[in-house]
XYZ file of C-alpha atoms in Angstrom:
557
model
C -15.379 -47.217 -63.710
C -15.222 -46.506 -67.633
C -18.237 -45.529 -69.420
C -18.478 -46.171 -73.054
C -17.421 -43.364 -75.094
C -20.607 -40.642 -76.307
C -23.170 -43.030 -74.165
C -25.777 -41.658 -71.817
C -25.853 -43.178 -68.613
C -28.870 -42.218 -66.022
C -28.776 -43.538 -62.173
C -30.367 -42.550 -58.590
C -28.258 -42.622 -55.913
C -30.925 -41.862 -53.347
C -35.016 -41.351 -54.182
C -36.136 -44.690 -55.223
C -37.625 -47.505 -53.667
C -37.799 -44.788 -50.482
C -39.565 -41.209 -50.241
C -36.509 -38.942 -49.411
C -33.292 -38.162 -49.952
C -33.569 -37.489 -53.195
C -30.605 -37.423 -55.623
C -30.008 -37.987 -59.677
C -27.323 -38.170 -61.660
C -26.943 -38.196 -65.249
C -23.768 -38.453 -67.618
C -22.179 -38.224 -70.911
C -18.794 -39.153 -71.648
C -16.739 -36.927 -68.852
C -19.493 -34.349 -67.905
C -21.517 -35.398 -64.671
C -24.893 -33.529 -63.552
C -26.149 -33.982 -60.149
C -29.829 -33.438 -60.028
C -31.117 -32.282 -56.364
C -29.726 -33.429 -52.879
C -31.965 -34.252 -50.657
C -31.895 -35.925 -46.763
C -34.650 -37.975 -45.299
C -35.497 -38.822 -41.410
C -34.264 -41.488 -39.512
C -37.137 -44.466 -38.232
C -36.996 -45.458 -34.740
C -34.732 -48.616 -35.144
C -31.610 -45.723 -36.478
C -30.787 -44.686 -32.674
C -29.401 -41.405 -32.150
C -29.099 -40.412 -36.265
C -29.751 -37.100 -37.050
C -30.240 -37.495 -40.931
C -29.719 -39.693 -43.576
C -27.817 -38.848 -47.017
C -26.533 -40.408 -50.043
C -22.922 -42.073 -50.607
C -21.464 -40.026 -53.082
C -18.436 -42.210 -53.559
C -19.002 -42.578 -57.304
C -18.860 -38.588 -57.328
C -16.157 -38.404 -55.252
C -14.171 -40.882 -57.454
C -15.136 -39.347 -60.235
C -15.306 -35.440 -58.983
C -12.780 -33.963 -62.285
C -16.232 -34.739 -64.543
C -18.644 -32.905 -61.750
C -20.562 -29.749 -63.531
C -23.077 -28.688 -61.422
C -25.441 -29.844 -59.220
C -29.134 -28.927 -60.142
C -32.114 -28.163 -57.574
C -35.805 -28.614 -58.816
C -36.764 -27.061 -55.421
C -36.613 -26.333 -52.030
C -37.766 -28.880 -50.168
C -36.214 -30.693 -47.489
C -36.441 -34.202 -49.533
C -34.435 -32.214 -52.258
C -32.065 -30.255 -50.448
C -31.638 -31.185 -46.975
C -28.298 -32.929 -48.153
C -26.309 -29.896 -50.054
C -24.246 -28.858 -46.947
C -22.957 -32.498 -46.307
C -22.469 -32.804 -50.277
C -20.158 -30.090 -49.950
C -18.200 -31.033 -47.185
C -17.265 -33.885 -49.045
C -17.417 -32.277 -52.856
C -17.662 -28.350 -53.370
C -19.602 -27.906 -56.985
C -21.615 -25.063 -58.385
C -25.037 -25.393 -57.355
C -28.229 -24.147 -60.236
C -31.534 -22.926 -58.258
C -34.229 -20.704 -59.011
C -34.701 -17.603 -56.629
C -37.292 -19.133 -53.667
C -34.773 -22.354 -53.688
C -31.548 -20.507 -53.491
C -32.721 -18.369 -50.186
C -33.251 -21.565 -48.678
C -30.386 -23.245 -49.598
C -28.521 -19.949 -48.305
C -29.691 -20.710 -44.834
C -28.483 -24.343 -44.341
C -25.369 -23.303 -46.079
C -24.569 -20.426 -44.139
C -25.737 -22.606 -40.624
C -22.603 -24.957 -41.982
C -20.230 -21.809 -42.418
C -20.072 -22.693 -46.097
C -21.692 -19.633 -48.184
C -18.437 -17.850 -48.901
C -17.077 -20.945 -50.664
C -20.050 -22.022 -52.432
C -20.827 -20.833 -56.272
C -24.403 -19.984 -56.193
C -25.967 -19.599 -59.682
C -29.742 -18.247 -60.088
C -32.255 -19.725 -62.872
C -35.752 -19.945 -64.150
C -37.510 -21.216 -66.979
C -36.176 -19.429 -69.507
C -32.358 -20.174 -68.391
C -30.029 -22.387 -70.833
C -26.896 -23.890 -69.266
C -24.417 -25.477 -71.416
C -22.166 -28.695 -69.491
C -20.327 -29.225 -72.838
C -22.202 -32.433 -73.833
C -25.518 -31.727 -71.987
C -27.485 -28.780 -72.476
C -30.146 -27.930 -69.840
C -33.315 -26.046 -70.425
C -36.394 -25.787 -67.689
C -39.914 -25.917 -67.961
C -42.036 -24.618 -64.774
C -44.508 -26.868 -62.698
C -46.846 -26.356 -59.457
C -46.073 -28.171 -56.662
C -46.611 -27.109 -52.685
C -43.830 -24.684 -52.866
C -43.185 -21.968 -55.531
C -40.492 -21.723 -58.083
C -39.985 -25.363 -58.949
C -39.295 -26.312 -62.372
C -38.675 -29.818 -64.747
C -35.304 -30.430 -66.464
C -34.756 -31.251 -70.115
C -31.241 -32.392 -70.606
C -30.404 -32.256 -74.235
C -27.598 -35.084 -75.184
C -26.144 -36.151 -78.282
C -27.810 -39.822 -77.739
C -31.395 -37.858 -76.835
C -33.590 -35.883 -74.353
C -33.649 -36.715 -71.000
C -36.608 -35.297 -69.225
C -36.717 -34.709 -65.086
C -40.072 -33.517 -63.981
C -39.082 -32.720 -60.319
C -42.253 -32.974 -58.068
C -45.447 -31.429 -59.720
C -48.869 -31.427 -59.496
C -51.289 -30.024 -62.340
C -52.670 -27.416 -60.795
C -54.723 -25.104 -63.157
C -55.896 -22.027 -60.082
C -52.662 -21.408 -58.459
C -52.774 -19.356 -55.625
C -49.943 -17.188 -56.776
C -51.001 -17.324 -60.631
C -47.244 -19.304 -61.485
C -48.906 -21.552 -64.005
C -47.313 -24.905 -65.254
C -46.227 -24.241 -68.519
C -48.190 -27.156 -70.575
C -47.409 -25.698 -73.657
C -43.319 -25.949 -72.828
C -43.978 -29.641 -72.056
C -46.109 -30.354 -74.862
C -43.642 -28.746 -77.363
C -40.159 -30.607 -75.731
C -42.322 -34.073 -75.886
C -43.680 -32.931 -79.431
C -39.611 -32.780 -80.270
C -38.589 -36.081 -78.902
C -38.060 -37.376 -75.090
C -36.116 -40.308 -75.112
C -35.902 -40.870 -71.399
C -38.668 -39.506 -69.063
C -37.914 -39.535 -64.925
C -41.231 -38.737 -63.534
C -42.302 -38.647 -59.879
C -44.322 -41.236 -58.360
C -45.409 -40.195 -54.595
C -49.250 -39.839 -55.431
C -49.239 -42.955 -57.577
C -51.624 -45.067 -56.005
C -54.144 -42.112 -55.889
C -56.617 -42.213 -58.742
C -58.379 -39.091 -60.144
C -56.526 -35.742 -60.109
C -55.279 -33.740 -57.269
C -57.197 -30.857 -55.933
C -56.194 -27.153 -56.445
C -55.012 -25.737 -53.322
C -56.691 -22.699 -53.732
C -59.564 -24.601 -52.501
C -58.050 -24.489 -49.196
C -58.525 -20.915 -48.508
C -62.022 -21.286 -48.459
C -61.653 -23.692 -45.925
C -59.200 -21.693 -43.525
C -61.214 -19.017 -43.735
C -64.014 -20.744 -42.900
C -62.534 -21.456 -39.286
C -61.104 -18.581 -38.550
C -64.895 -16.880 -38.721
C -66.376 -19.917 -36.407
C -63.444 -20.002 -34.229
C -64.043 -17.707 -30.976
C -60.685 -17.709 -29.321
C -57.408 -18.038 -30.223
C -56.535 -19.433 -33.580
C -53.186 -22.202 -34.063
C -53.025 -23.125 -37.308
C -49.768 -26.013 -38.420
C -48.697 -26.579 -41.889
C -45.121 -27.436 -43.667
C -42.799 -23.858 -43.582
C -41.990 -24.409 -47.000
C -45.643 -24.577 -48.555
C -45.747 -20.528 -49.301
C -48.927 -21.048 -51.256
C -50.540 -22.485 -47.816
C -49.421 -19.840 -45.680
C -50.299 -16.920 -47.918
C -53.625 -18.446 -47.185
C -53.445 -18.454 -43.531
C -52.196 -14.514 -43.910
C -55.290 -13.624 -45.863
C -57.669 -14.884 -43.436
C -56.096 -13.794 -40.634
C -56.507 -10.235 -42.628
C -60.424 -11.449 -43.214
C -60.754 -11.936 -40.070
C -59.045 -8.809 -38.512
C -56.533 -11.282 -36.774
C -53.269 -10.789 -35.916
C -50.701 -13.255 -36.735
C -47.895 -14.494 -34.521
C -45.000 -17.169 -35.785
C -44.080 -20.156 -34.018
C -40.887 -22.485 -34.771
C -37.198 -21.629 -36.528
C -38.067 -23.009 -39.875
C -41.090 -20.976 -40.221
C -39.650 -17.693 -39.025
C -36.869 -18.248 -41.659
C -39.068 -19.594 -44.703
C -41.267 -16.304 -44.245
C -38.225 -14.108 -44.168
C -36.832 -15.710 -47.354
C -40.478 -15.991 -49.187
C -41.483 -12.063 -47.915
C -37.747 -10.698 -48.450
C -37.751 -11.843 -52.201
C -41.848 -11.443 -52.885
C -43.331 -14.331 -52.719
C -45.544 -13.448 -49.975
C -47.736 -10.523 -49.270
C -48.035 -9.764 -45.644
C -49.955 -6.360 -44.773
C -47.544 -4.153 -42.468
C -48.195 -4.862 -38.556
C -49.769 -8.009 -39.694
C -46.911 -10.168 -37.938
C -46.935 -9.479 -34.027
C -44.021 -10.849 -31.591
C -45.430 -13.748 -29.167
C -45.300 -11.583 -26.054
C -47.837 -9.245 -27.743
C -50.250 -12.429 -27.333
C -51.292 -11.864 -23.522
C -52.450 -7.893 -24.239
C -54.666 -9.155 -27.423
C -58.109 -9.970 -27.468
C -57.947 -13.966 -28.043
C -60.617 -13.300 -31.187
C -57.647 -11.227 -32.706
C -55.189 -13.588 -32.842
C -54.141 -16.670 -35.182
C -50.469 -18.538 -34.374
C -48.636 -19.695 -37.363
C -46.459 -22.842 -36.404
C -44.422 -25.759 -36.893
C -44.876 -29.343 -36.247
C -47.231 -30.732 -37.961
C -46.166 -33.867 -37.824
C -45.859 -34.299 -34.090
C -42.257 -33.455 -34.525
C -40.884 -33.690 -30.459
C -39.263 -30.372 -30.364
C -41.316 -28.372 -32.551
C -43.602 -25.750 -31.615
C -46.720 -27.658 -31.609
C -45.755 -30.467 -29.730
C -44.587 -28.201 -27.197
C -47.537 -26.485 -27.209
C -49.464 -29.441 -26.723
C -47.942 -30.284 -23.760
C -47.415 -26.849 -22.316
C -44.195 -26.105 -22.841
C -44.217 -23.510 -24.718
C -42.803 -20.507 -23.255
C -44.356 -17.047 -24.274
C -47.487 -18.803 -25.812
C -50.201 -21.205 -23.852
C -53.287 -23.270 -25.356
C -56.135 -22.699 -23.138
C -59.724 -24.716 -23.317
C -61.597 -23.309 -26.201
C -58.738 -22.229 -28.806
C -59.307 -23.805 -32.194
C -55.934 -26.065 -33.274
C -55.821 -26.289 -37.070
C -53.343 -29.308 -38.744
C -53.561 -28.141 -42.097
C -51.558 -30.966 -43.322
C -52.008 -34.916 -43.119
C -49.083 -37.247 -41.846
C -46.515 -38.392 -43.967
C -46.427 -42.296 -43.905
C -44.364 -43.284 -40.172
C -45.936 -40.167 -38.815
C -48.838 -41.009 -37.368
C -48.307 -42.077 -34.266
C -46.651 -38.808 -33.487
C -49.490 -37.002 -34.902
C -51.983 -39.075 -32.651
C -50.095 -37.967 -29.637
C -50.268 -34.490 -30.074
C -53.717 -34.657 -30.980
C -54.403 -36.369 -27.575
C -52.520 -34.023 -25.571
C -54.315 -30.664 -27.547
C -58.121 -32.531 -26.431
C -56.694 -32.960 -23.083
C -55.934 -29.024 -23.033
C -59.631 -28.943 -24.082
C -58.892 -27.310 -27.113
C -60.990 -27.596 -30.823
C -59.148 -29.573 -32.939
C -59.549 -30.039 -36.666
C -57.428 -32.790 -37.902
C -57.544 -35.151 -40.724
C -56.516 -36.135 -44.063
C -56.907 -33.757 -46.634
C -60.341 -34.095 -48.262
C -62.042 -34.569 -45.117
C -61.477 -31.395 -43.677
C -60.569 -29.478 -46.664
C -57.586 -27.996 -45.289
C -55.248 -29.870 -46.830
C -54.219 -31.246 -50.535
C -51.403 -32.652 -51.463
C -48.535 -31.239 -53.920
C -48.027 -34.298 -56.051
C -49.569 -35.071 -58.811
C -52.530 -38.643 -58.942
C -52.758 -40.841 -61.401
C -54.821 -38.804 -63.949
C -51.697 -36.038 -64.167
C -49.279 -38.613 -64.125
C -50.408 -40.152 -67.120
C -51.265 -36.283 -68.598
C -47.027 -35.900 -67.933
C -47.000 -38.937 -69.866
C -48.887 -38.379 -72.514
C -47.510 -34.750 -73.045
C -43.711 -35.629 -73.461
C -44.159 -39.592 -75.431
C -40.968 -40.567 -73.848
C -39.006 -43.722 -75.385
C -37.968 -45.077 -72.060
C -39.499 -44.255 -68.945
C -38.146 -44.755 -65.603
C -40.195 -43.796 -62.666
C -38.547 -42.513 -59.605
C -39.635 -40.357 -56.464
C -41.170 -43.277 -54.542
C -41.318 -46.561 -52.593
C -41.545 -49.780 -54.551
C -45.167 -50.007 -55.114
C -45.537 -46.752 -56.367
C -42.978 -47.008 -58.807
C -44.926 -50.423 -60.117
C -48.540 -48.579 -60.514
C -46.262 -45.947 -62.489
C -45.068 -48.411 -65.042
C -48.452 -49.331 -65.371
C -49.978 -46.301 -65.591
C -47.143 -45.698 -68.368
C -48.500 -48.667 -70.218
C -51.457 -47.420 -69.986
C -50.505 -44.698 -72.320
C -48.581 -46.436 -74.679
C -45.009 -46.470 -72.955
C -43.944 -50.123 -74.319
C -43.505 -52.582 -71.406
C -39.975 -53.528 -71.775
C -38.881 -49.546 -72.083
C -39.753 -48.972 -68.278
C -36.496 -49.731 -65.940
C -37.934 -50.140 -62.194
C -34.619 -49.211 -60.670
C -32.811 -49.027 -57.363
C -30.348 -46.737 -55.913
C -27.058 -47.269 -57.598
C -28.436 -49.105 -61.084
C -26.960 -47.612 -64.025
C -29.287 -47.222 -67.116
C -27.286 -46.671 -70.059
C -28.184 -45.485 -73.133
C -26.060 -46.339 -76.460
C -27.591 -45.441 -80.122
C -30.780 -44.661 -79.023
C -30.757 -47.945 -77.371
C -31.202 -48.656 -73.058
C -29.777 -51.357 -71.344
C -29.448 -51.861 -67.425
C -26.302 -54.156 -66.432
C -24.377 -52.524 -64.204
C -24.306 -50.467 -60.476
C -22.367 -47.861 -58.627
C -22.374 -47.893 -55.289
C -24.784 -46.344 -53.616
C -26.349 -46.625 -49.767
C -26.722 -44.785 -46.450
C -24.596 -42.422 -44.815
C -25.675 -41.680 -41.450
C -25.385 -38.026 -39.897
C -25.330 -38.049 -36.108
C -23.990 -34.651 -34.442
C -21.686 -33.636 -36.611
C -20.148 -36.688 -37.776
C -20.841 -37.991 -41.247
C -20.594 -41.708 -42.108
C -18.635 -42.262 -39.052
C -21.986 -44.364 -37.522
C -22.211 -47.548 -39.082
C -23.632 -51.025 -38.593
C -21.667 -52.140 -35.735
C -21.959 -48.784 -34.035
C -25.181 -48.946 -34.002
C -25.818 -52.594 -33.350
C -23.890 -51.757 -30.081
C -26.406 -48.544 -29.478
C -29.414 -51.131 -29.725
C -28.262 -53.975 -27.683
C -27.025 -50.709 -24.556
C -30.697 -49.777 -25.288
C -32.431 -52.896 -24.519
C -30.080 -54.907 -22.296
C -27.611 -52.530 -20.852
C -24.420 -53.129 -20.146
C -21.900 -54.370 -17.202
C -18.520 -53.319 -16.788
C -16.055 -55.212 -14.828
C -12.700 -53.769 -13.677
C -9.850 -55.903 -12.526
C -6.438 -55.473 -11.299
C -3.429 -57.265 -11.916
C -0.227 -57.562 -10.806
C 2.345 -57.732 -14.354
C 4.998 -59.350 -12.649
C 3.030 -62.792 -11.855
C -0.855 -62.029 -13.010
C -2.231 -62.295 -9.437
C -4.979 -59.903 -8.607
C -4.554 -57.320 -6.597
C -8.294 -55.495 -6.521
C -11.354 -56.573 -7.836
C -13.536 -57.696 -9.544
C -15.705 -54.420 -9.235
C -18.581 -54.789 -11.263
C -21.366 -52.140 -12.463
C -24.438 -52.235 -13.742
C -25.637 -49.551 -15.924
C -29.267 -50.326 -17.511
C -29.134 -54.469 -17.143
C -30.463 -54.705 -13.418
C -30.595 -52.480 -11.022
C -26.872 -53.429 -8.407
C -28.691 -52.968 -4.968
C -31.937 -54.652 -5.732
C -29.522 -58.004 -7.394
C -26.838 -58.382 -5.025
C -27.135 -62.380 -5.192
C -26.563 -62.159 -8.856
C -23.579 -59.611 -8.560
C -21.691 -61.669 -6.034
C -22.249 -65.031 -8.365
C -21.287 -62.370 -11.140
C -17.911 -62.054 -9.329
C -17.550 -64.796 -8.229
C -17.179 -66.932 -12.197
C -14.752 -63.750 -12.880
C -12.356 -64.833 -10.288
C -12.518 -68.601 -11.654
C -12.460 -67.792 -14.710
C -9.034 -65.805 -14.335
C -7.734 -68.743 -12.327
C -8.722 -71.194 -14.953
C -7.302 -69.416 -18.045
C -3.476 -69.499 -18.710
C -1.133 -67.177 -17.859
C -2.827 -63.118 -18.491
C 0.830 -61.781 -19.754
C 1.349 -59.664 -22.733
C -1.269 -60.922 -25.980
C -3.278 -63.451 -22.960
C -4.942 -61.044 -21.899
C -6.973 -60.447 -24.944
C -7.362 -64.244 -24.455
C -8.933 -63.283 -20.525
C -11.591 -60.802 -21.708
C -12.712 -63.316 -24.103
C -12.875 -65.752 -21.499
C -14.925 -63.527 -19.065
C -17.174 -62.350 -21.687
C -18.286 -65.815 -23.155
C -18.221 -67.430 -19.462
C -20.806 -64.272 -18.151
C -22.461 -64.465 -21.246
C -23.511 -67.608 -20.964
C -24.212 -67.403 -17.016
C -26.193 -64.330 -17.318
C -28.358 -65.351 -20.291
C -29.165 -68.376 -18.428
C -30.242 -66.660 -15.234
C -31.877 -63.378 -17.023
C -32.861 -64.155 -20.201
C -30.918 -61.203 -21.229
C -27.878 -60.167 -23.045
C -26.030 -57.225 -21.596
C -22.834 -55.730 -23.361
C -20.011 -57.187 -20.907
C -17.340 -55.204 -21.081
C -13.774 -56.098 -19.078
C -11.011 -54.058 -17.978
C -8.199 -55.014 -16.897
C -5.647 -52.891 -15.839
C -1.790 -54.484 -14.923
C 0.179 -52.859 -12.196
């Protein structure tokens, strides 16, 4: 697709009208820079699908123009798709130390580390890609080392905030660079792309440092083992758990692969201060007094295979939750996960544990990492953009963010609420949205990327709901007579022994259909299969009101 000479194009391949799989693209002439490459978890309707990633066909078509992937921070919805992207299209990666550490774990797992160019950046870095120059500014979020990006182009400056909040008392004393943001705004911002996750929530997001006191308090009141579950990537929260354990004379056990991975990366790189000898092995728990143990684990979202779910259903080998142990959820459920979280909480009560759960303010055990309305307005006020594109959120969040932008003086017609694939073209400082590029969901299933489409999913849905019937018939090649069969096999439809009469009728119907369908030779075999499927389909629906998948197998001898 040709772009206008010297024009600037901005679009999302993921992350708008959804939470997850963030990917934004900036193009000036022959230079394309990609921002973030996240993944998204499937809902129950996507049977067997492990992950959802972006359709990158536009980038593949223009691969000689793609200069880099710049990653704002290390959360799954911003880095989860990177291995799958690199398998299709190799490109240099630019990210901060913590983010690169987390990306490296993924690339090692996929065997991609050696062939990937990794570049370390920080808030002082400056990178030139011909027509695009990138500078950065520090932001706060629920993971260390987050950056916003300013793209300086011939048309003007485009700012991408990354995920952010304004935490004025950050746990790691790394303050958001409000001065730098104001400076960028003073020099003029043409387009601002700002995240919208909490655009519906009034006020300010509380500081992460408030959580530490509540955790310490709960640790002091607990008279047996303490289990605490949070996102592994929330290193600030992990630091506060470490501090609380130290102050209450408890050793710390880590459970869950992502928790062990992230903590080791964060300790290695100096983002986490853990006293010598504080972390112990799970099998050491048994020889310690329960009041001297704290267990930090994954599974705060009720994920079936995560540590907390397995502990709650008593199937974690080395560790068990006993009556009067305290279990703390230091997170709130991501929309869609509420049912899974409730199930885990019910199981914990069955084990007679004390459970501390509930959304952030109720227990003080969690604060969001995303900016609420007043902070979003502050960002808009600092940047003073001519054009505004709300990103990273579902449609209602993007609309709320537009209202906030209007309330601080952005012209209504200068706010673009886009869908994935909608391109905002800027030429001579005038922005228009008139064209699209290909976009969509690609499903990852096991090792396959994109080999499961709607037809396969429809079949899986059919099989899971109504089961299948396989009919095997052997015919003579010479005269088309039946040599053996029909043999009918039912899976997930009816239990054959309990439905012998129905199965006999199915067999009779198949025989009649074969006899009434003309010559079953050559091409006609397909005609015979279609006839069997159509006749049986009608008959079975009339008898059972079910629509199993019908698979006739015809063998010619």
